[in-house]
Amino acid sequence: MGNGIMGKNEAFLRVSAILVLVLTACLVGLNTQTKTIIFTIQKKATFNDMDALVILVYVASVAAGYNLLQLLYKSSASVCYGGKFEGSETHNIYMAWVCFLLDQIAVYITVAANTAALGASLLALTGEEAFQWTKVCDRFTRFCIQIGGSLLCGCVACILMAVISSVSAFKLFRLYSPKLFLRLKTR
Amino acid sequence: MGNGIMGKNEAFLRVSAILVLVLTACLVGLNTQTKTIIFTIQKKATFNDMDALVILVYVASVAAGYNLLQLLYKSSASVCYGGKFEGSETHNIYMAWVCFLLDQIAVYITVAANTAALGASLLALTGEEAFQWTKVCDRFTRFCIQIGGSLLCGCVACILMAVISSVSAFKLFRLYSPKLFLRLKTR
């Protein structure tokens, strides 16, 4: 465990993250509600009505794709090099740095997209008297409940990706010496 | 460097983060603009008009306080134990885990508060036609520019705290063996 390029734990975390991210993107992207306002005038609510939700769909999709690429790369590298890959420290350390930085960027962008959507959705739920912004969720209740569910999914995805980024930090930094600054250790 | 409980780099990063966080909280909290609407009816814009900005002020203040506590704790520990503290691995590893987890939580909450405020502010800037939400920044231009500046400050604070959390991950994980999973290394 933890000895291969990708431990079973990391693979499991990445697969879970991909599933939750895809679920989030689908729940937001496929969410529509049509409401008759007066006689034949209908109004349709979709995620396109709010920029923050559009951004969330894109970010969740890209993050899922990124995790899939990481999964494919690491499992292919495991197959090619077998158990010996771990020994080639020089290559290993560069890839560990790249993975660490990419994972960090991915988790912060996912958290940012999710909370931006959460902030905008709360405004739609509560309205803002000071600005004379009306509540939107009174009219489109089912739509709003589904958005709430997908934001919850997004939170789970954020937590999973935070754990993944800690795992890649662990994989990188344990290669360094505890006494000497930024010096690789021998064992 | 990197040998004491707190290297000079970490102290410098934490002091910078505190300054930027306090600046963010002040820029948002002290931002007001009064505008005459009709005759003697005046309207005053403050950060209280928007929940996301109130949350940002609280989060930035608490994060600054947290970084100050970390700074004080670590420098007092350095003074008490002198250079010998580093040797007591058992105590060190628990504190490194606590610091790592707290730093992680702090950075994610700061990023979340900042992007939630950014999302809400962009809505105030652009309005939302689909919901008949009017633009607010047309009336309170100076107020909005100052909010924009403070969100930029908030972004700098987020980046600083992300670097700090990576530093504490580095300090923790380099204590572990590169070959054996979650086993401490001897050198």
Short mmCIF file of C-alpha atoms in Angstrom, two decimals:
data_model
loop_
_atom_site.label_atom_id
_atom_site.label_comp_id
_atom_site.label_asym_id
_atom_site.label_seq_id
_atom_site.Cartn_x
_atom_site.Cartn_y
_atom_site.Cartn_z
CA MET A 1 0.00 0.00 0.00
CA GLY A 2 1.40 3.36 -0.99
CA ASN A 3 4.37 1.67 -2.61
CA GLY A 4 3.14 1.67 -6.21
CA ILE A 5 2.86 4.86 -8.27
CA MET A 6 -0.80 4.83 -7.44
CA GLY A 7 -1.99 3.06 -4.32
CA LYS A 8 -5.43 1.47 -4.31
CA ASN A 9 -6.57 4.24 -1.98
CA GLU A 10 -5.69 6.99 -4.44
CA ALA A 11 -7.36 5.14 -7.34
CA PHE A 12 -10.50 4.70 -5.22
CA LEU A 13 -10.48 8.40 -4.24
CA ARG A 14 -10.03 9.54 -7.83
CA VAL A 15 -12.79 7.26 -9.16
CA SER A 16 -15.16 8.51 -6.43
CA ALA A 17 -14.25 12.12 -7.23
CA ILE A 18 -14.91 11.57 -10.95
CA LEU A 19 -18.33 10.02 -10.24
CA VAL A 20 -19.37 12.80 -7.85
CA LEU A 21 -18.11 15.54 -10.20
CA VAL A 22 -19.99 14.05 -13.17
CA LEU A 23 -23.11 13.74 -10.98
CA THR A 24 -22.77 17.41 -9.97
CA ALA A 25 -22.37 18.57 -13.58
CA CYS A 26 -25.37 16.47 -14.71
CA LEU A 27 -27.62 17.56 -11.84
CA VAL A 28 -26.94 21.23 -12.61
CA GLY A 29 -26.79 20.94 -16.39
CA LEU A 30 -29.93 18.85 -16.89
CA ASN A 31 -32.00 20.85 -14.40
CA THR A 32 -34.96 22.62 -16.01
CA GLN A 33 -38.36 23.77 -14.84
CA THR A 34 -41.05 25.38 -16.99
CA LYS A 35 -43.70 27.53 -15.38
CA THR A 36 -46.74 29.20 -16.91
CA ILE A 37 -46.79 32.82 -15.84
CA ILE A 38 -49.86 34.34 -17.55
CA PHE A 39 -52.07 32.30 -19.89
CA THR A 40 -49.72 30.97 -22.56
CA ILE A 41 -46.58 32.88 -21.57
CA GLN A 42 -44.17 30.31 -20.21
CA LYS A 43 -40.88 30.84 -18.47
CA LYS A 44 -38.20 28.17 -18.41
CA ALA A 45 -35.53 28.09 -15.73
CA THR A 46 -32.20 26.50 -16.72
CA PHE A 47 -28.66 26.71 -15.40
CA ASN A 48 -27.96 29.25 -18.17
CA ASP A 49 -29.89 31.86 -16.19
CA MET A 50 -27.05 32.22 -13.73
CA ASP A 51 -23.38 32.62 -14.70
CA ALA A 52 -22.18 30.96 -11.49
CA LEU A 53 -24.04 27.75 -12.37
CA VAL A 54 -22.66 27.73 -15.93
CA ILE A 55 -19.14 28.07 -14.50
CA LEU A 56 -19.84 25.26 -12.02
CA VAL A 57 -20.90 22.89 -14.83
CA TYR A 58 -17.73 23.63 -16.82
CA VAL A 59 -15.41 23.42 -13.80
CA ALA A 60 -16.95 20.14 -12.58
CA SER A 61 -16.64 18.61 -16.08
CA VAL A 62 -13.03 19.72 -16.51
CA ALA A 63 -12.12 18.53 -13.00
CA ALA A 64 -13.67 15.12 -13.73
CA GLY A 65 -11.69 14.95 -16.99
CA TYR A 66 -8.50 15.94 -15.19
CA ASN A 67 -8.96 13.20 -12.58
CA LEU A 68 -9.67 10.68 -15.34
CA LEU A 69 -6.42 11.67 -17.10
CA GLN A 70 -4.47 11.31 -13.83
CA LEU A 71 -6.05 7.89 -13.31
CA LEU A 72 -5.17 6.74 -16.85
CA TYR A 73 -1.63 8.16 -16.75
CA LYS A 74 -0.80 6.63 -13.40
CA SER A 75 -2.25 3.21 -14.14
CA SER A 76 -0.47 3.10 -17.53
CA ALA A 77 2.80 4.13 -15.86
CA SER A 78 2.28 1.39 -13.27
CA VAL A 79 1.84 -1.19 -16.04
CA CYS A 80 4.84 -0.01 -18.12
CA TYR A 81 7.39 0.22 -15.36
CA GLY A 82 6.02 -2.47 -13.07
CA GLY A 83 7.34 -2.27 -9.55
CA LYS A 84 10.65 -0.77 -10.70
CA PHE A 85 9.33 2.69 -11.44
CA GLU A 86 9.48 3.68 -7.80
CA GLY A 87 13.24 3.28 -7.87
CA SER A 88 13.90 5.97 -10.50
CA GLU A 89 13.83 8.84 -8.02
CA THR A 90 14.74 11.58 -10.49
CA HIS A 91 11.79 11.01 -12.80
CA ASN A 92 9.56 10.29 -9.83
CA ILE A 93 10.22 13.58 -8.09
CA TYR A 94 9.40 15.73 -11.12
CA MET A 95 6.15 13.86 -11.72
CA ALA A 96 5.29 14.09 -8.01
CA TRP A 97 5.80 17.90 -8.14
CA VAL A 98 3.65 18.20 -11.28
CA CYS A 99 0.89 16.03 -9.77
CA PHE A 100 1.05 17.97 -6.50
CA LEU A 101 0.76 21.38 -8.19
CA LEU A 102 -2.00 20.27 -10.60
CA ASP A 103 -3.97 18.68 -7.76
CA GLN A 104 -3.63 21.86 -5.69
CA ILE A 105 -4.84 24.05 -8.56
CA ALA A 106 -7.71 21.63 -9.29
CA VAL A 107 -8.98 21.56 -5.71
CA TYR A 108 -8.87 25.36 -5.26
CA ILE A 109 -10.68 25.98 -8.56
CA THR A 110 -13.34 23.38 -7.68
CA VAL A 111 -13.86 24.89 -4.21
CA ALA A 112 -14.03 28.37 -5.74
CA ALA A 113 -16.60 27.38 -8.40
CA ASN A 114 -18.71 25.54 -5.86
CA THR A 115 -18.85 28.36 -3.31
CA ALA A 116 -19.44 31.00 -5.98
CA ALA A 117 -22.46 28.96 -7.11
CA LEU A 118 -23.53 28.52 -3.48
CA GLY A 119 -23.33 32.28 -2.86
CA ALA A 120 -25.36 33.12 -5.96
CA SER A 121 -27.92 30.40 -5.16
CA LEU A 122 -28.40 31.67 -1.62
CA LEU A 123 -29.13 35.12 -3.09
CA ALA A 124 -31.76 33.51 -5.34
CA LEU A 125 -33.21 31.78 -2.27
CA THR A 126 -33.32 34.75 0.10
CA GLY A 127 -33.45 37.69 -2.30
CA GLU A 128 -31.79 40.95 -1.27
CA GLU A 129 -34.09 43.65 0.04
CA ALA A 130 -31.47 46.38 -0.04
CA PHE A 131 -31.08 45.95 -3.81
CA GLN A 132 -34.77 45.15 -4.48
CA TRP A 133 -33.76 41.74 -5.77
CA THR A 134 -36.74 39.40 -5.54
CA LYS A 135 -36.65 35.79 -4.39
CA VAL A 136 -36.51 33.46 -7.38
CA CYS A 137 -36.96 30.14 -5.59
CA ASP A 138 -40.58 30.90 -4.66
CA ARG A 139 -41.50 30.45 -8.30
CA PHE A 140 -39.13 27.65 -9.26
CA THR A 141 -39.11 25.48 -6.14
CA ARG A 142 -38.25 22.10 -7.68
CA PHE A 143 -35.46 23.70 -9.72
CA CYS A 144 -33.96 25.22 -6.57
CA ILE A 145 -34.15 21.98 -4.58
CA GLN A 146 -32.25 20.16 -7.35
CA ILE A 147 -29.61 22.93 -7.38
CA GLY A 148 -29.29 22.51 -3.61
CA GLY A 149 -28.71 18.78 -4.06
CA SER A 150 -26.10 19.33 -6.72
CA LEU A 151 -24.27 21.87 -4.55
CA LEU A 152 -24.18 19.23 -1.80
CA CYS A 153 -22.65 16.84 -4.36
CA GLY A 154 -20.17 19.57 -5.21
CA CYS A 155 -19.18 19.85 -1.54
CA VAL A 156 -18.54 16.09 -1.39
CA ALA A 157 -16.42 16.43 -4.55
CA CYS A 158 -14.44 19.27 -2.94
CA ILE A 159 -13.74 17.19 0.18
CA LEU A 160 -12.63 14.20 -1.96
CA MET A 161 -10.33 16.42 -4.02
CA ALA A 162 -8.90 18.02 -0.87
CA VAL A 163 -8.03 14.54 0.41
CA ILE A 164 -6.50 13.65 -2.99
CA SER A 165 -4.36 16.80 -2.90
CA SER A 166 -3.17 15.89 0.61
CA VAL A 167 -2.28 12.41 -0.65
CA SER A 168 -0.19 13.84 -3.48
CA ALA A 169 1.47 16.25 -1.03
CA PHE A 170 2.28 13.23 1.16
CA LYS A 171 3.72 11.34 -1.82
CA LEU A 172 5.90 14.27 -2.79
CA PHE A 173 7.14 15.58 0.55
CA ARG A 174 8.00 12.23 2.10
CA LEU A 175 10.79 11.99 -0.47
CA TYR A 176 12.57 14.89 1.28
CA SER A 177 14.91 14.78 4.23
CA PRO A 178 13.39 15.74 7.62
CA LYS A 179 16.60 17.47 8.71
CA LEU A 180 18.04 19.16 5.64
CA PHE A 181 15.98 21.69 3.73
CA LEU A 182 14.79 20.47 0.29
CA ARG A 183 17.34 17.65 0.24
CA LEU A 184 16.19 14.21 -0.92
CA LYS A 185 16.58 11.42 1.58
CA THR A 186 18.13 8.06 0.98
CA ARG A 187 15.73 5.93 2.98
CA MET B 1 16.53 27.35 7.34
CA GLY B 2 13.66 24.96 7.82
CA ASN B 3 15.40 23.48 10.82
CA GLY B 4 13.70 25.50 13.55
CA ILE B 5 10.07 25.00 14.49
CA MET B 6 9.33 28.03 12.36
CA GLY B 7 11.70 28.97 9.59
CA LYS B 8 12.10 32.64 8.69
CA ASN B 9 10.18 31.95 5.49
CA GLU B 10 7.11 30.68 7.32
CA ALA B 11 7.16 33.63 9.74
CA PHE B 12 7.42 36.02 6.81
CA LEU B 13 4.53 34.29 4.99
CA ARG B 14 2.32 34.35 8.08
CA VAL B 15 3.02 38.03 8.81
CA SER B 16 2.24 38.92 5.17
CA ALA B 17 -0.98 36.87 5.31
CA ILE B 18 -2.07 38.63 8.53
CA LEU B 19 -1.44 42.07 7.01
CA VAL B 20 -3.30 41.27 3.79
CA LEU B 21 -6.23 39.67 5.66
CA VAL B 22 -6.56 42.67 7.99
CA LEU B 23 -6.40 44.98 4.96
CA THR B 24 -9.15 42.96 3.26
CA ALA B 25 -11.40 43.06 6.34
CA CYS B 26 -10.84 46.82 6.76
CA LEU B 27 -11.40 47.64 3.08
CA VAL B 28 -14.72 45.77 3.09
CA GLY B 29 -15.82 46.70 6.61
CA LEU B 30 -15.10 50.44 6.41
CA ASN B 31 -16.52 50.84 2.91
CA THR B 32 -19.55 53.14 2.82
CA GLN B 33 -21.12 55.39 0.22
CA THR B 34 -24.12 57.68 0.73
CA LYS B 35 -26.20 58.75 -2.21
CA THR B 36 -29.13 61.16 -2.40
CA ILE B 37 -31.96 59.49 -4.29
CA ILE B 38 -34.83 62.04 -4.23
CA PHE B 39 -34.51 65.38 -2.42
CA THR B 40 -33.61 64.51 1.16
CA ILE B 41 -34.03 60.74 0.94
CA GLN B 42 -30.57 59.27 1.23
CA LYS B 43 -29.45 55.73 0.76
CA LYS B 44 -26.29 54.40 2.37
CA ALA B 45 -24.43 51.39 0.98
CA THR B 46 -22.42 49.35 3.50
CA PHE B 47 -21.09 45.82 3.58
CA ASN B 48 -24.16 44.87 5.67
CA ASP B 49 -26.29 45.04 2.52
CA MET B 50 -24.86 41.76 1.29
CA ASP B 51 -24.49 38.62 3.41
CA ALA B 52 -21.49 37.40 1.41
CA LEU B 53 -19.53 40.57 2.33
CA VAL B 54 -20.43 40.24 6.02
CA ILE B 55 -19.17 36.64 5.97
CA LEU B 56 -15.97 37.76 4.19
CA VAL B 57 -15.24 40.35 6.91
CA TYR B 58 -15.71 37.76 9.68
CA VAL B 59 -13.71 35.05 7.90
CA ALA B 60 -10.82 37.41 7.06
CA SER B 61 -10.69 38.63 10.69
CA VAL B 62 -10.77 35.11 12.13
CA ALA B 63 -8.14 33.90 9.64
CA ALA B 64 -5.87 36.82 10.58
CA GLY B 65 -6.36 35.97 14.27
CA TYR B 66 -5.61 32.31 13.61
CA ASN B 67 -2.37 33.14 11.79
CA LEU B 68 -1.37 35.47 14.64
CA LEU B 69 -1.94 32.67 17.17
CA GLN B 70 0.14 30.27 15.07
CA LEU B 71 2.89 32.89 14.87
CA LEU B 72 2.85 33.48 18.65
CA TYR B 73 2.65 29.77 19.52
CA LYS B 74 5.51 28.80 17.24
CA SER B 75 7.82 31.62 18.22
CA SER B 76 7.19 30.99 21.94
CA ALA B 77 7.87 27.26 21.41
CA SER B 78 11.11 28.18 19.63
CA VAL B 79 12.21 30.30 22.58
CA CYS B 80 11.27 27.72 25.25
CA TYR B 81 12.86 24.68 23.67
CA GLY B 82 15.66 26.41 21.79
CA GLY B 83 17.21 24.27 19.11
CA LYS B 84 16.43 21.04 20.99
CA PHE B 85 12.71 20.99 20.24
CA GLU B 86 13.24 19.52 16.82
CA GLY B 87 14.66 16.39 18.38
CA SER B 88 11.49 15.43 20.28
CA GLU B 89 9.88 13.73 17.29
CA THR B 90 6.83 12.41 19.14
CA HIS B 91 5.58 15.83 20.26
CA ASN B 92 6.65 17.35 16.97
CA ILE B 93 4.61 14.98 14.82
CA TYR B 94 1.34 15.61 16.67
CA MET B 95 1.81 19.37 16.47
CA ALA B 96 2.73 19.10 12.78
CA TRP B 97 -0.51 17.16 12.13
CA VAL B 98 -2.58 19.73 14.06
CA CYS B 99 -0.92 22.63 12.22
CA PHE B 100 -1.37 20.90 8.88
CA LEU B 101 -5.09 20.21 9.42
CA LEU B 102 -5.82 23.69 10.82
CA ASP B 103 -3.94 25.35 7.95
CA GLN B 104 -5.87 23.25 5.43
CA ILE B 105 -9.22 24.18 7.00
CA ALA B 106 -8.21 27.86 7.19
CA VAL B 107 -7.19 28.08 3.54
CA TYR B 108 -10.32 26.35 2.22
CA ILE B 109 -12.64 28.53 4.32
CA THR B 110 -10.80 31.70 3.21
CA VAL B 111 -11.00 30.67 -0.47
CA ALA B 112 -14.69 29.82 -0.04
CA ALA B 113 -15.56 33.14 1.63
CA ASN B 114 -13.62 35.11 -0.97
CA THR B 115 -15.17 33.45 -4.00
CA ALA B 116 -18.68 33.58 -2.50
CA ALA B 117 -18.19 37.35 -2.10
CA LEU B 118 -16.76 37.54 -5.63
CA GLY B 119 -19.78 35.71 -7.05
CA ALA B 120 -22.27 37.94 -5.26
CA SER B 121 -20.33 41.09 -6.24
CA LEU B 122 -20.28 40.10 -9.89
CA LEU B 123 -24.08 39.75 -9.71
CA ALA B 124 -24.27 43.27 -8.28
CA LEU B 125 -22.03 44.47 -11.12
CA THR B 126 -23.80 42.78 -14.02
CA GLY B 127 -27.32 42.31 -12.68
CA GLU B 128 -29.32 39.29 -13.81
CA GLU B 129 -31.90 39.93 -16.50
CA ALA B 130 -33.55 36.53 -16.16
CA PHE B 131 -34.46 37.30 -12.54
CA GLN B 132 -35.09 41.05 -13.10
CA TRP B 133 -32.26 41.84 -10.70
CA THR B 134 -31.00 45.35 -11.43
CA LYS B 135 -27.37 46.43 -11.50
CA VAL B 136 -26.38 48.00 -8.20
CA CYS B 137 -22.93 49.28 -9.12
CA ASP B 138 -24.31 51.91 -11.51
CA ARG B 139 -25.53 53.83 -8.47
CA PHE B 140 -22.72 53.10 -6.03
CA THR B 141 -19.66 53.15 -8.26
CA ARG B 142 -16.99 54.12 -5.72
CA PHE B 143 -18.33 51.54 -3.27
CA CYS B 144 -18.07 48.82 -5.90
CA ILE B 145 -14.54 49.79 -6.93
CA GLN B 146 -13.41 49.54 -3.31
CA ILE B 147 -15.08 46.12 -2.99
CA GLY B 148 -13.22 45.05 -6.14
CA GLY B 149 -9.92 46.14 -4.59
CA SER B 150 -10.63 44.29 -1.37
CA LEU B 151 -11.51 41.11 -3.27
CA LEU B 152 -8.15 41.41 -5.02
CA CYS B 153 -6.54 41.67 -1.57
CA GLY B 154 -8.55 38.60 -0.57
CA CYS B 155 -7.13 36.69 -3.55
CA VAL B 156 -3.57 37.58 -2.50
CA ALA B 157 -4.42 36.39 1.03
CA CYS B 158 -5.74 33.10 -0.39
CA ILE B 159 -2.54 32.53 -2.38
CA LEU B 160 -0.38 33.29 0.69
CA MET B 161 -2.43 30.90 2.83
CA ALA B 162 -2.25 28.20 0.15
CA VAL B 163 1.56 28.50 0.21
CA ILE B 164 1.51 28.37 4.04
CA SER B 165 -0.60 25.20 3.96
CA SER B 166 1.85 23.63 1.50
CA VAL B 167 4.72 24.56 3.83
CA SER B 168 3.01 22.87 6.77
CA ALA B 169 2.28 19.82 4.59
CA PHE B 170 6.00 19.76 3.69
CA LYS B 171 7.00 20.00 7.37
CA LEU B 172 4.68 17.15 8.30
CA PHE B 173 5.12 14.70 5.46
CA ARG B 174 8.90 14.89 5.23
CA LEU B 175 8.98 13.20 8.63
CA TYR B 176 7.61 10.03 7.00
CA SER B 177 9.51 7.25 5.27
CA PRO B 178 9.49 7.36 1.43
CA LYS B 179 9.31 3.56 1.20
CA LEU B 180 7.10 2.39 4.07
CA PHE B 181 3.56 3.68 4.36
CA LEU B 182 3.00 6.10 7.28
CA ARG B 183 6.20 4.98 9.00
CA LEU B 184 8.46 7.67 10.47
CA LYS B 185 11.98 7.80 9.12
CA THR B 186 15.13 7.98 11.13
CA ARG B 187 17.07 10.43 9.00
#
